[in-house]
Tab-separated table of C-alpha atoms in Angstrom:
chain	number	residue	atom	x	y	z
A	1	MET	CA	229.165	205.147	31.770
A	2	LEU	CA	226.828	208.134	31.881
A	3	ASN	CA	228.419	209.627	28.784
A	4	ARG	CA	228.112	206.300	26.967
A	5	MET	CA	224.418	206.203	27.963
A	6	GLY	CA	223.908	209.656	26.448
A	7	VAL	CA	223.469	211.365	29.821
A	8	VAL	CA	225.047	214.776	30.398
A	9	SER	CA	227.723	214.393	33.047
A	10	ILE	CA	230.629	216.241	34.601
A	11	SER	CA	234.192	215.528	33.473
A	12	ALA	CA	237.297	214.537	35.386
A	13	ASN	CA	241.018	214.168	34.915
A	14	TYR	CA	244.028	213.004	36.882
A	15	VAL	CA	246.436	215.543	38.363
A	16	LEU	CA	249.704	215.638	40.263
A	17	LEU	CA	249.266	218.210	43.021
A	18	TYR	CA	252.092	220.494	44.102
A	19	VAL	CA	251.869	223.321	46.642
A	20	ASN	CA	254.845	225.681	46.659
A	21	ASP	CA	256.814	223.049	44.746
A	22	GLU	CA	256.078	220.441	47.421
A	23	TYR	CA	254.457	217.270	46.078
A	24	PHE	CA	251.115	216.490	47.713
A	25	GLY	CA	250.094	213.436	45.739
A	26	PHE	CA	248.080	211.994	42.897
A	27	TYR	CA	244.457	213.181	42.732
A	28	VAL	CA	241.340	213.313	40.605
A	29	LEU	CA	240.211	216.799	39.557
A	30	MET	CA	236.479	216.910	38.883
A	31	ASP	CA	234.158	219.370	37.198
A	32	ALA	CA	231.253	220.854	39.125
A	33	PRO	CA	227.822	221.640	37.613
A	34	LYS	CA	227.979	225.396	38.135
A	35	LEU	CA	227.253	228.423	35.930
A	36	PRO	CA	230.394	228.214	33.742
A	37	TRP	CA	229.779	224.497	33.249
A	38	VAL	CA	226.197	225.127	32.090
A	39	GLU	CA	227.441	227.757	29.642
A	40	GLN	CA	230.054	225.342	28.312
A	41	VAL	CA	227.684	222.361	27.987
A	42	PHE	CA	224.315	223.982	27.205
A	43	GLY	CA	225.330	227.400	25.902
A	44	GLU	CA	223.279	229.376	28.437
A	45	LYS	CA	225.200	232.168	30.149
A	46	ASP	CA	224.438	233.042	33.786
A	47	THR	CA	221.465	230.702	34.023
A	48	THR	CA	218.915	231.451	36.719
A	49	ASN	CA	217.657	227.858	36.846
A	50	LEU	CA	220.456	225.723	38.244
A	51	TYR	CA	219.866	224.348	41.743
A	52	LYS	CA	222.321	222.350	43.843
A	53	CYS	CA	220.692	219.761	46.127
A	54	LYS	CA	223.481	218.907	48.530
A	55	SER	CA	221.999	217.995	51.917
A	56	GLY	CA	220.120	214.731	52.542
A	57	GLY	CA	216.416	214.011	52.115
A	58	LEU	CA	215.917	216.185	49.027
A	59	TYR	CA	213.591	213.916	47.024
A	60	LEU	CA	212.137	216.631	44.749
A	61	THR	CA	209.227	217.601	46.970
A	62	GLU	CA	208.211	221.216	47.491
A	63	GLN	CA	208.404	220.885	51.243
A	64	ALA	CA	211.988	219.614	51.240
A	65	CYS	CA	213.485	221.222	48.146
A	66	ALA	CA	211.851	224.638	47.727
A	67	TYR	CA	214.506	226.086	50.011
A	68	GLY	CA	216.572	222.971	50.689
A	69	CYS	CA	218.245	223.243	47.266
A	70	GLU	CA	220.360	226.309	46.569
A	71	ASN	CA	220.398	228.347	43.370
A	72	GLU	CA	223.951	228.482	41.973
A	73	ASN	CA	223.328	232.027	40.740
A	74	ASP	CA	223.760	234.330	43.745
A	75	ASP	CA	221.759	237.084	42.038
A	76	VAL	CA	218.568	235.010	41.931
A	77	THR	CA	215.977	235.637	44.634
A	78	ASP	CA	212.850	234.551	42.763
A	79	ARG	CA	212.305	230.800	43.090
A	80	ALA	CA	208.915	230.791	41.363
A	81	GLU	CA	209.921	228.542	38.434
A	82	TRP	CA	211.678	226.103	40.776
A	83	ILE	CA	208.739	225.915	43.166
A	84	ASP	CA	206.259	225.541	40.290
A	85	PHE	CA	208.302	222.560	39.088
A	86	LEU	CA	208.288	220.977	42.547
A	87	LYS	CA	204.538	221.534	42.889
A	88	ALA	CA	203.996	219.847	39.538
A	89	ILE	CA	205.965	216.826	40.770
A	90	ASP	CA	204.030	216.769	44.059
A	91	ASN	CA	200.672	216.971	42.274
A	92	ALA	CA	201.474	214.481	39.495
A	93	LYS	CA	199.003	211.621	39.147
A	94	ILE	CA	200.395	209.857	36.090
A	95	VAL	CA	203.708	209.657	34.242
A	96	ASP	CA	202.553	212.208	31.670
A	97	ASP	CA	202.224	214.808	34.441
A	98	ILE	CA	205.868	214.322	35.393
A	99	GLU	CA	207.045	214.188	31.788
A	100	LYS	CA	205.626	217.663	31.162
A	101	VAL	CA	208.194	219.229	33.499
A	102	LEU	CA	210.982	216.641	33.878
A	103	ASP	CA	213.234	215.234	31.141
A	104	ILE	CA	212.026	211.672	31.641
A	105	GLU	CA	214.687	210.078	29.420
A	106	ASN	CA	217.449	211.705	31.467
A	107	TYR	CA	215.672	210.786	34.711
A	108	ILE	CA	215.145	207.119	33.827
A	109	ASN	CA	218.721	206.782	32.598
A	110	THR	CA	219.889	208.246	35.900
A	111	ALA	CA	217.704	205.775	37.818
A	112	VAL	CA	219.084	202.859	35.792
A	113	PHE	CA	222.647	204.066	36.424
A	114	ASP	CA	221.863	204.429	40.130
A	115	TYR	CA	220.685	200.836	40.396
A	116	LEU	CA	223.444	199.283	38.300
A	117	VAL	CA	226.369	200.970	40.060
A	118	GLY	CA	224.743	200.538	43.478
A	119	ALA	CA	224.823	204.254	44.231
A	120	THR	CA	224.274	204.885	47.941
A	121	ASP	CA	225.044	208.587	47.958
A	122	HIS	CA	222.927	210.176	45.228
A	123	PHE	CA	219.275	211.079	44.643
A	124	PHE	CA	217.629	207.680	44.992
A	125	GLY	CA	219.630	206.735	48.056
A	126	LEU	CA	220.187	209.637	50.401
A	127	GLY	CA	218.440	212.285	48.305
A	128	HIS	CA	221.453	214.499	47.636
A	129	ASN	CA	224.620	215.074	45.572
A	130	TYR	CA	222.739	216.141	42.467
A	131	SER	CA	221.837	219.345	40.653
A	132	MET	CA	218.690	220.279	38.719
A	133	TYR	CA	218.850	222.431	35.594
A	134	LYS	CA	215.994	223.755	33.462
A	135	ASN	CA	217.026	223.412	29.841
A	136	PRO	CA	215.655	226.489	28.015
A	137	LYS	CA	215.531	224.564	24.735
A	138	THR	CA	213.080	221.957	26.072
A	139	GLY	CA	211.553	223.807	29.027
A	140	LYS	CA	212.166	220.701	31.133
A	141	TRP	CA	214.358	220.086	34.162
A	142	ILE	CA	217.172	217.551	34.083
A	143	MET	CA	219.045	215.811	36.889
A	144	ILE	CA	222.833	216.031	36.996
A	145	TYR	CA	224.868	213.811	39.337
A	146	TYR	CA	228.167	214.722	40.976
A	147	ASP	CA	230.321	213.248	43.782
A	148	PHE	CA	230.891	209.673	42.581
A	149	ASP	CA	232.845	208.263	45.523
A	150	SER	CA	230.296	205.707	46.754
A	151	ASP	CA	229.455	203.794	43.582
A	152	LEU	CA	230.320	200.349	42.179
A	153	GLY	CA	230.260	198.614	45.542
A	154	GLN	CA	232.318	201.197	47.431
A	155	ASP	CA	231.152	201.983	50.985
A	156	ILE	CA	228.220	199.688	50.293
A	157	ILE	CA	226.991	199.409	53.877
A	158	MET	CA	226.042	203.075	53.718
A	159	PHE	CA	222.941	201.746	51.962
A	160	ASP	CA	221.823	200.334	55.322
A	161	TYR	CA	223.281	203.110	57.441
A	162	TYR	CA	221.063	205.715	55.789
A	163	ASN	CA	218.059	203.443	55.312
A	164	PHE	CA	215.503	203.600	58.088
A	165	ARG	CA	213.796	200.450	56.756
A	166	PRO	CA	216.764	198.181	55.932
A	167	LEU	CA	216.123	194.722	54.548
A	168	GLU	CA	217.106	191.680	56.563
A	169	SER	CA	219.084	190.369	53.592
A	170	LYS	CA	222.427	192.128	53.117
A	171	ASP	CA	223.034	190.596	49.704
A	172	PHE	CA	223.278	194.050	48.119
A	173	LEU	CA	224.855	192.702	44.971
A	174	HIS	CA	221.751	190.770	44.032
A	175	TYR	CA	218.995	193.147	45.137
A	176	THR	CA	216.136	193.550	42.700
A	177	VAL	CA	215.120	196.975	41.433
A	178	LYS	CA	212.311	197.189	44.004
A	179	GLU	CA	214.632	196.147	46.816
A	180	TRP	CA	217.161	198.792	45.839
A	181	PHE	CA	214.738	201.720	45.478
A	182	ARG	CA	213.372	201.729	49.016
A	183	ASN	CA	212.106	205.334	49.004
A	184	ASN	CA	209.428	204.386	46.511
A	185	ASN	CA	206.582	206.360	48.073
A	186	MET	CA	208.061	209.647	46.831
A	187	ASN	CA	205.929	210.854	43.918
A	188	VAL	CA	208.796	211.248	41.483
A	189	ILE	CA	209.997	207.713	42.277
A	190	LYS	CA	206.614	206.047	42.677
A	191	ILE	CA	205.166	207.489	39.460
A	192	GLY	CA	208.340	208.292	37.538
A	193	VAL	CA	209.906	204.844	38.007
A	194	PHE	CA	207.451	202.259	39.348
A	195	ASP	CA	204.435	203.461	37.371
A	196	ASN	CA	206.782	203.634	34.405
A	197	LEU	CA	208.400	200.195	34.717
A	198	PRO	CA	208.137	199.128	31.033
A	199	TYR	CA	210.192	202.179	30.023
A	200	PHE	CA	212.609	201.672	32.933
A	201	GLU	CA	213.096	197.989	32.123
A	202	LYS	CA	213.565	198.674	28.413
A	203	THR	CA	216.236	201.244	29.276
A	204	LEU	CA	217.830	198.858	31.773
A	205	ALA	CA	218.130	196.134	29.118
A	206	LYS	CA	219.660	198.590	26.634
A	207	VAL	CA	222.220	199.891	29.121
A	208	VAL	CA	223.212	196.381	30.190
A	209	LYS	CA	223.755	195.434	26.564
A	210	GLU	CA	225.653	198.547	25.467
A	211	THR	CA	227.318	199.935	28.581
A	212	PHE	CA	227.097	198.083	31.877
A	213	ASN	CA	228.582	194.744	30.942
A	214	PRO	CA	231.952	193.163	31.634
A	215	ALA	CA	232.973	193.057	27.963
A	216	VAL	CA	232.864	196.874	27.871
A	217	LEU	CA	233.855	197.859	31.394
A	218	PHE	CA	236.605	195.360	32.226
A	219	SER	CA	238.832	196.538	29.377
A	220	HIS	CA	238.139	200.173	30.279
A	221	ILE	CA	239.146	199.519	33.900
A	222	ASP	CA	242.311	197.805	32.651
A	223	GLU	CA	243.225	200.814	30.502
A	224	LEU	CA	242.696	203.301	33.341
A	225	LYS	CA	244.509	201.088	35.799
A	226	GLU	CA	247.510	200.732	33.498
A	227	PHE	CA	247.566	204.485	32.914
A	228	ILE	CA	247.551	205.498	36.591
A	229	ARG	CA	249.627	202.606	38.002
A	230	PRO	CA	253.005	204.468	37.867
A	231	TYR	CA	251.539	207.335	39.881
A	232	VAL	CA	249.893	205.025	42.384
A	233	VAL	CA	253.166	203.120	42.805
A	234	HIS	CA	254.917	206.429	43.447
A	235	ASP	CA	252.367	207.451	46.079
A	236	LYS	CA	252.489	204.056	47.771
A	237	THR	CA	256.299	203.994	47.940
A	238	PRO	CA	257.759	205.629	51.095
A	239	ASN	CA	260.398	208.278	50.593
A	240	GLU	CA	263.578	208.661	52.665
A	241	ASN	CA	261.530	210.093	55.546
A	242	GLY	CA	259.013	207.248	55.453
A	243	PHE	CA	256.301	209.615	54.222
A	244	HIS	CA	253.785	208.327	51.698
A	245	PRO	CA	252.805	211.279	49.474
A	246	GLY	CA	249.157	211.330	48.537
A	247	VAL	CA	248.060	209.307	51.565
A	248	LEU	CA	245.800	211.193	53.946
A	249	ASN	CA	247.386	211.414	57.358
A	250	PHE	CA	244.645	209.452	59.104
A	251	VAL	CA	245.070	206.426	56.828
A	252	ASN	CA	247.579	203.810	57.862
A	253	PRO	CA	249.508	203.066	54.641
A	254	THR	CA	249.498	199.370	55.479
A	255	ASP	CA	245.675	199.389	55.529
A	256	TYR	CA	245.506	200.476	51.906
A	257	ASN	CA	248.674	199.705	50.008
A	258	LEU	CA	249.598	198.877	46.435
A	259	GLU	CA	248.348	195.316	46.829
A	260	HIS	CA	244.949	196.602	47.916
A	261	PHE	CA	244.795	198.892	44.870
A	262	GLU	CA	245.649	196.052	42.506
A	263	ALA	CA	243.227	193.575	44.092
A	264	ASN	CA	240.249	195.861	44.742
A	265	SER	CA	240.165	197.186	41.200
A	266	GLU	CA	239.764	193.548	40.159
A	267	PHE	CA	237.571	191.051	42.052
A	268	THR	CA	238.800	191.200	45.655
A	269	THR	CA	236.658	192.631	48.470
A	270	ILE	CA	238.560	194.693	51.041
A	271	ASN	CA	237.961	196.997	53.965
A	272	VAL	CA	240.091	199.831	55.273
A	273	PRO	CA	239.729	199.979	59.074
A	274	ASP	CA	241.097	203.497	59.602
A	275	ILE	CA	238.540	205.167	57.343
A	276	GLY	CA	235.645	202.778	57.917
A	277	SER	CA	235.333	201.778	54.284
A	278	ASP	CA	234.170	198.479	52.805
A	279	ALA	CA	234.454	197.834	49.099
A	280	TYR	CA	233.568	195.015	46.753
A	281	GLY	CA	236.063	194.508	43.958
A	282	LEU	CA	235.117	196.790	41.043
A	283	LYS	CA	234.961	193.981	38.524
A	284	TYR	CA	233.213	191.695	40.992
A	285	TRP	CA	230.405	194.233	41.529
A	286	ILE	CA	229.994	194.702	37.778
A	287	LEU	CA	229.975	190.957	37.106
A	288	GLU	CA	227.404	190.097	39.781
A	289	ARG	CA	225.110	193.056	39.067
A	290	TYR	CA	225.248	192.185	35.374
A	291	ARG	CA	224.309	188.570	36.097
A	292	THR	CA	221.520	189.674	38.440
A	293	VAL	CA	219.843	191.844	35.793
A	294	CYS	CA	220.327	189.267	33.044
A	295	ASN	CA	218.793	186.504	35.170
A	296	ASN	CA	215.945	188.572	36.640
A	297	TYR	CA	214.830	189.864	33.243
A	298	LYS	CA	215.813	186.769	31.232
A	299	LEU	CA	217.981	188.798	28.861
A	300	GLU	CA	220.303	187.338	26.261
A	301	CYS	CA	223.653	188.183	27.816
A	302	ASP	CA	227.274	187.327	27.157
A	303	PRO	CA	227.663	183.569	27.834
A	304	VAL	CA	231.295	184.051	28.839
A	305	TYR	CA	230.343	186.129	31.870
A	306	MET	CA	227.089	184.293	32.596
A	307	ASP	CA	229.013	181.035	32.993
A	308	GLU	CA	229.101	180.237	36.718
A	309	ASN	CA	232.489	178.615	36.132
A	310	TYR	CA	233.975	181.864	34.853
A	311	GLN	CA	237.360	182.121	36.530
A	312	TYR	CA	238.595	185.292	38.185
A	313	PRO	CA	241.426	185.969	40.656
A	314	ILE	CA	241.023	186.710	44.363
A	315	ASP	CA	243.988	187.962	46.362
A	316	LYS	CA	243.625	186.087	49.645
A	317	GLU	CA	246.422	188.125	51.231
A	318	VAL	CA	244.316	191.293	51.295
A	319	GLU	CA	240.762	189.917	50.979
A	320	SER	CA	238.332	190.712	53.804
A	321	GLU	CA	234.619	190.387	54.430
A	322	ILE	CA	232.195	193.294	54.389
A	323	ASP	CA	231.758	194.486	57.965
A	324	PHE	CA	228.008	194.994	58.260
A	325	ASN	CA	228.435	196.366	61.777
A	326	ARG	CA	231.007	198.864	60.586
A	327	TRP	CA	229.358	201.964	62.007
A	328	ASP	CA	228.367	200.540	65.388
A	329	GLY	CA	230.413	202.501	67.921
A	330	PHE	CA	232.615	203.965	65.205
A	331	ASP	CA	235.477	206.131	66.517
A	332	TRP	CA	234.656	209.452	64.845
A	333	VAL	CA	237.247	211.236	66.996
A	334	LYS	CA	240.013	209.055	65.582
A	335	PHE	CA	238.651	209.393	62.057
A	336	LEU	CA	238.036	213.161	62.003
A	337	GLY	CA	240.310	214.339	64.768
A	338	PHE	CA	237.364	215.780	66.719
A	339	ASP	CA	233.961	214.761	67.988
A	340	PRO	CA	231.418	215.891	65.359
A	341	SER	CA	228.582	215.807	67.880
A	342	VAL	CA	230.021	218.804	69.716
A	343	MET	CA	230.832	220.679	66.526
A	344	GLU	CA	227.329	220.854	65.129
A	345	PRO	CA	225.889	224.377	65.254
A	346	GLN	CA	222.894	224.724	67.517
A	347	PRO	CA	219.730	225.780	65.719
A	348	GLU	CA	218.493	229.265	66.415
A	349	GLU	CA	215.192	229.462	68.249
A	350	SER	CA	212.394	229.748	65.722
A	351	LYS	CA	210.460	233.001	65.829
A	352	CYS	CA	207.438	231.650	63.964
A	353	LEU	CA	205.941	228.291	63.063
A	354	ALA	CA	206.702	228.826	59.379
A	355	GLU	CA	210.446	228.652	60.083
A	356	LYS	CA	209.952	225.065	61.185
A	357	ILE	CA	209.177	224.114	57.579
A	358	GLY	CA	211.679	226.344	55.837
A	359	TYR	CA	209.774	229.623	55.316
A	360	PRO	CA	210.681	233.061	56.756
A	361	CYS	CA	208.678	234.970	59.335
A	362	CYS	CA	206.766	238.036	58.164
A	363	LYS	CA	208.491	241.324	58.821
A	364	GLU	CA	207.148	243.661	61.471
A	365	GLY	CA	203.945	245.313	60.293
A	366	ASN	CA	203.144	242.606	57.742
A	367	THR	CA	200.180	241.049	59.574
A	368	LYS	CA	197.505	240.540	56.913
A	369	VAL	CA	196.443	236.873	56.839
A	370	TYR	CA	196.104	235.301	53.376
A	371	ALA	CA	195.962	231.643	54.394
A	372	HIS	CA	195.781	229.366	57.425
A	373	ASP	CA	196.893	225.745	57.910
A	374	ALA	CA	198.514	223.477	60.496
A	375	ASN	CA	201.474	225.867	60.641
A	376	GLY	CA	199.338	228.828	61.616
A	377	ASP	CA	198.528	232.062	59.802
A	378	TRP	CA	200.326	232.968	56.601
A	379	GLY	CA	201.103	236.374	55.157
A	380	TYR	CA	202.788	237.288	51.888
A	381	ASP	CA	205.922	239.347	51.265
A	382	PHE	CA	205.183	241.016	47.930
A	383	LYS	CA	208.683	242.477	47.655
A	384	ALA	CA	210.401	239.087	48.057
A	385	LYS	CA	207.475	237.338	46.337
A	386	GLU	CA	207.216	234.592	48.920
A	387	TRP	CA	204.944	233.336	51.709
A	388	CYS	CA	205.851	234.192	55.277
A	389	GLY	CA	204.676	233.054	58.696
A	390	ILE	CA	202.652	235.162	61.120
A	391	THR	CA	201.868	232.763	63.975
A	392	PRO	CA	204.701	232.947	66.542
A	393	TYR	CA	206.503	229.840	67.696
A	394	ASP	CA	205.575	229.498	71.344
A	395	GLY	CA	208.467	227.346	72.442
A	396	ARG	CA	206.384	224.185	72.325
A	397	ILE	CA	207.643	221.418	74.556
A	398	ASP	CA	208.814	218.213	72.922
A	399	ASP	CA	206.534	215.211	73.234
A	400	GLU	CA	206.904	213.581	76.644
A	401	VAL	CA	206.926	210.187	74.969
A	402	CYS	CA	208.765	210.036	71.622
A	403	TRP	CA	206.787	207.628	69.426
A	404	SER	CA	209.757	206.751	67.200
A	405	GLU	CA	212.184	205.795	69.985
A	406	PRO	CA	210.804	202.221	70.342
A	407	LEU	CA	211.587	201.859	66.621
A	408	GLY	CA	215.195	202.891	67.245
A	409	TYR	CA	214.988	206.532	66.123
A	410	PRO	CA	214.847	209.843	68.039
A	411	CYS	CA	212.186	212.486	67.562
A	412	CYS	CA	213.048	215.507	65.427
A	413	LYS	CA	214.315	218.535	67.339
A	414	LYS	CA	215.132	221.062	64.630
A	415	SER	CA	212.241	221.116	62.170
A	416	CYS	CA	208.877	219.787	61.095
A	417	ILE	CA	209.878	218.936	57.517
A	418	VAL	CA	208.362	215.573	56.518
A	419	TYR	CA	210.434	213.387	54.183
A	420	GLU	CA	208.613	210.052	54.595
A	421	ILE	CA	205.193	208.830	55.708
A	422	ASP	CA	204.519	205.186	56.513
A	423	ASN	CA	202.241	203.127	58.748
A	424	ASP	CA	204.153	204.209	61.857
A	425	GLY	CA	203.901	207.932	61.254
A	426	LYS	CA	205.675	210.913	59.709
A	427	TRP	CA	209.468	210.937	59.432
A	428	GLY	CA	211.999	213.753	59.258
A	429	TYR	CA	215.768	213.651	58.761
A	430	GLU	CA	218.295	215.365	61.035
A	431	ASP	CA	221.956	214.904	61.967
A	432	ASN	CA	222.382	212.067	59.458
A	433	THR	CA	219.566	209.941	60.846
A	434	TRP	CA	215.803	209.532	60.482
A	435	CYS	CA	213.642	211.027	63.243
A	436	GLY	CA	209.975	210.996	64.193
A	437	ILE	CA	207.952	214.159	63.514
A	438	GLN	CA	206.580	215.472	66.817
A	439	SER	CA	202.893	216.000	67.484
A	440	TYR	CA	203.131	219.820	67.654
A	441	CYS	CA	204.090	219.831	63.979
């Protein structure tokens, strides 16, 4: 879809995996946007401006991304161009300000894709699983998605799980654009998308006509499905020892068998209890999202698929409802084989206030103060060309009363990085959940 939209994207292919001549199953082998990929696609060797934004909450703000995103070139220590870009996004007042530094066509296409496929695990959802690259030919940064496992209605309840302001309606299929993009107070989303709605909506209409419509996608799904079916059948057929090659050992083969594959790649909604996954049928998601856009924007769309009497098959033998309480009391020990809460590394005690927001402490002897703010005195490391903190962290005690607990969220323990601000207060993000920023920050 991205390629058809004219958006630069990674590639993938199917592979049969063998290790020491032992068959391990049928897999997808995907590209990664790293230095060799940039050279292959853009012709720039050993780029110094490719950043991977992997962890959550990275919504292209200086505070979150200056050091939250990692440069793919290990030799790069100077982040000046990257930070200048983030500052420009933070300080933008109008769309033109963003367009000066960000490839707006690429960005809007990515936003349209995000909405149409119902992406819960990319930039606009969780704020991760994307890379940023500065194209030397245009001087502008572009967004590159990777990790496409939670799109097209797959794992859809993650949209609520990671959303600290979920809507009462769980009719994800028919959400409007504004309902889907909940993090709309971020500058790049507020200005880049919502202050740019005519461009977004024009692009949305074009993509629905040329790419995201059943007439195009259904036949493509059929072709891929027919191509991989023999390999899926092989993986889903037990051998003489009862072993299903290609099936992860924590998945009960009866919970996701050949019938599930056939039905879920059509119109049937399923869930897989062992791995906590809920999935609308691929074609069902496409059909309903297509109808939603066509109706909301009064577009001239294919009458065959707009007909409410359009017939499609549902396999009642494997059909199941979306479990909206899926993650309540989920057995992570059974899923992962260990308790992740005891495996998380404990944060080192901060030596200065600056470390709380992602900056290093000044080295011994570097005590000249160049600036002062809520995080204390700031020095400057001229060798590393970066700000550093002087004011020591005094082991401040957590707030006696956590203001965010009555709202169902803990207070932040590890940092003072602010990802959201609303009428209740400032919000951080730690351990896969939102948390309230404490008063000492």
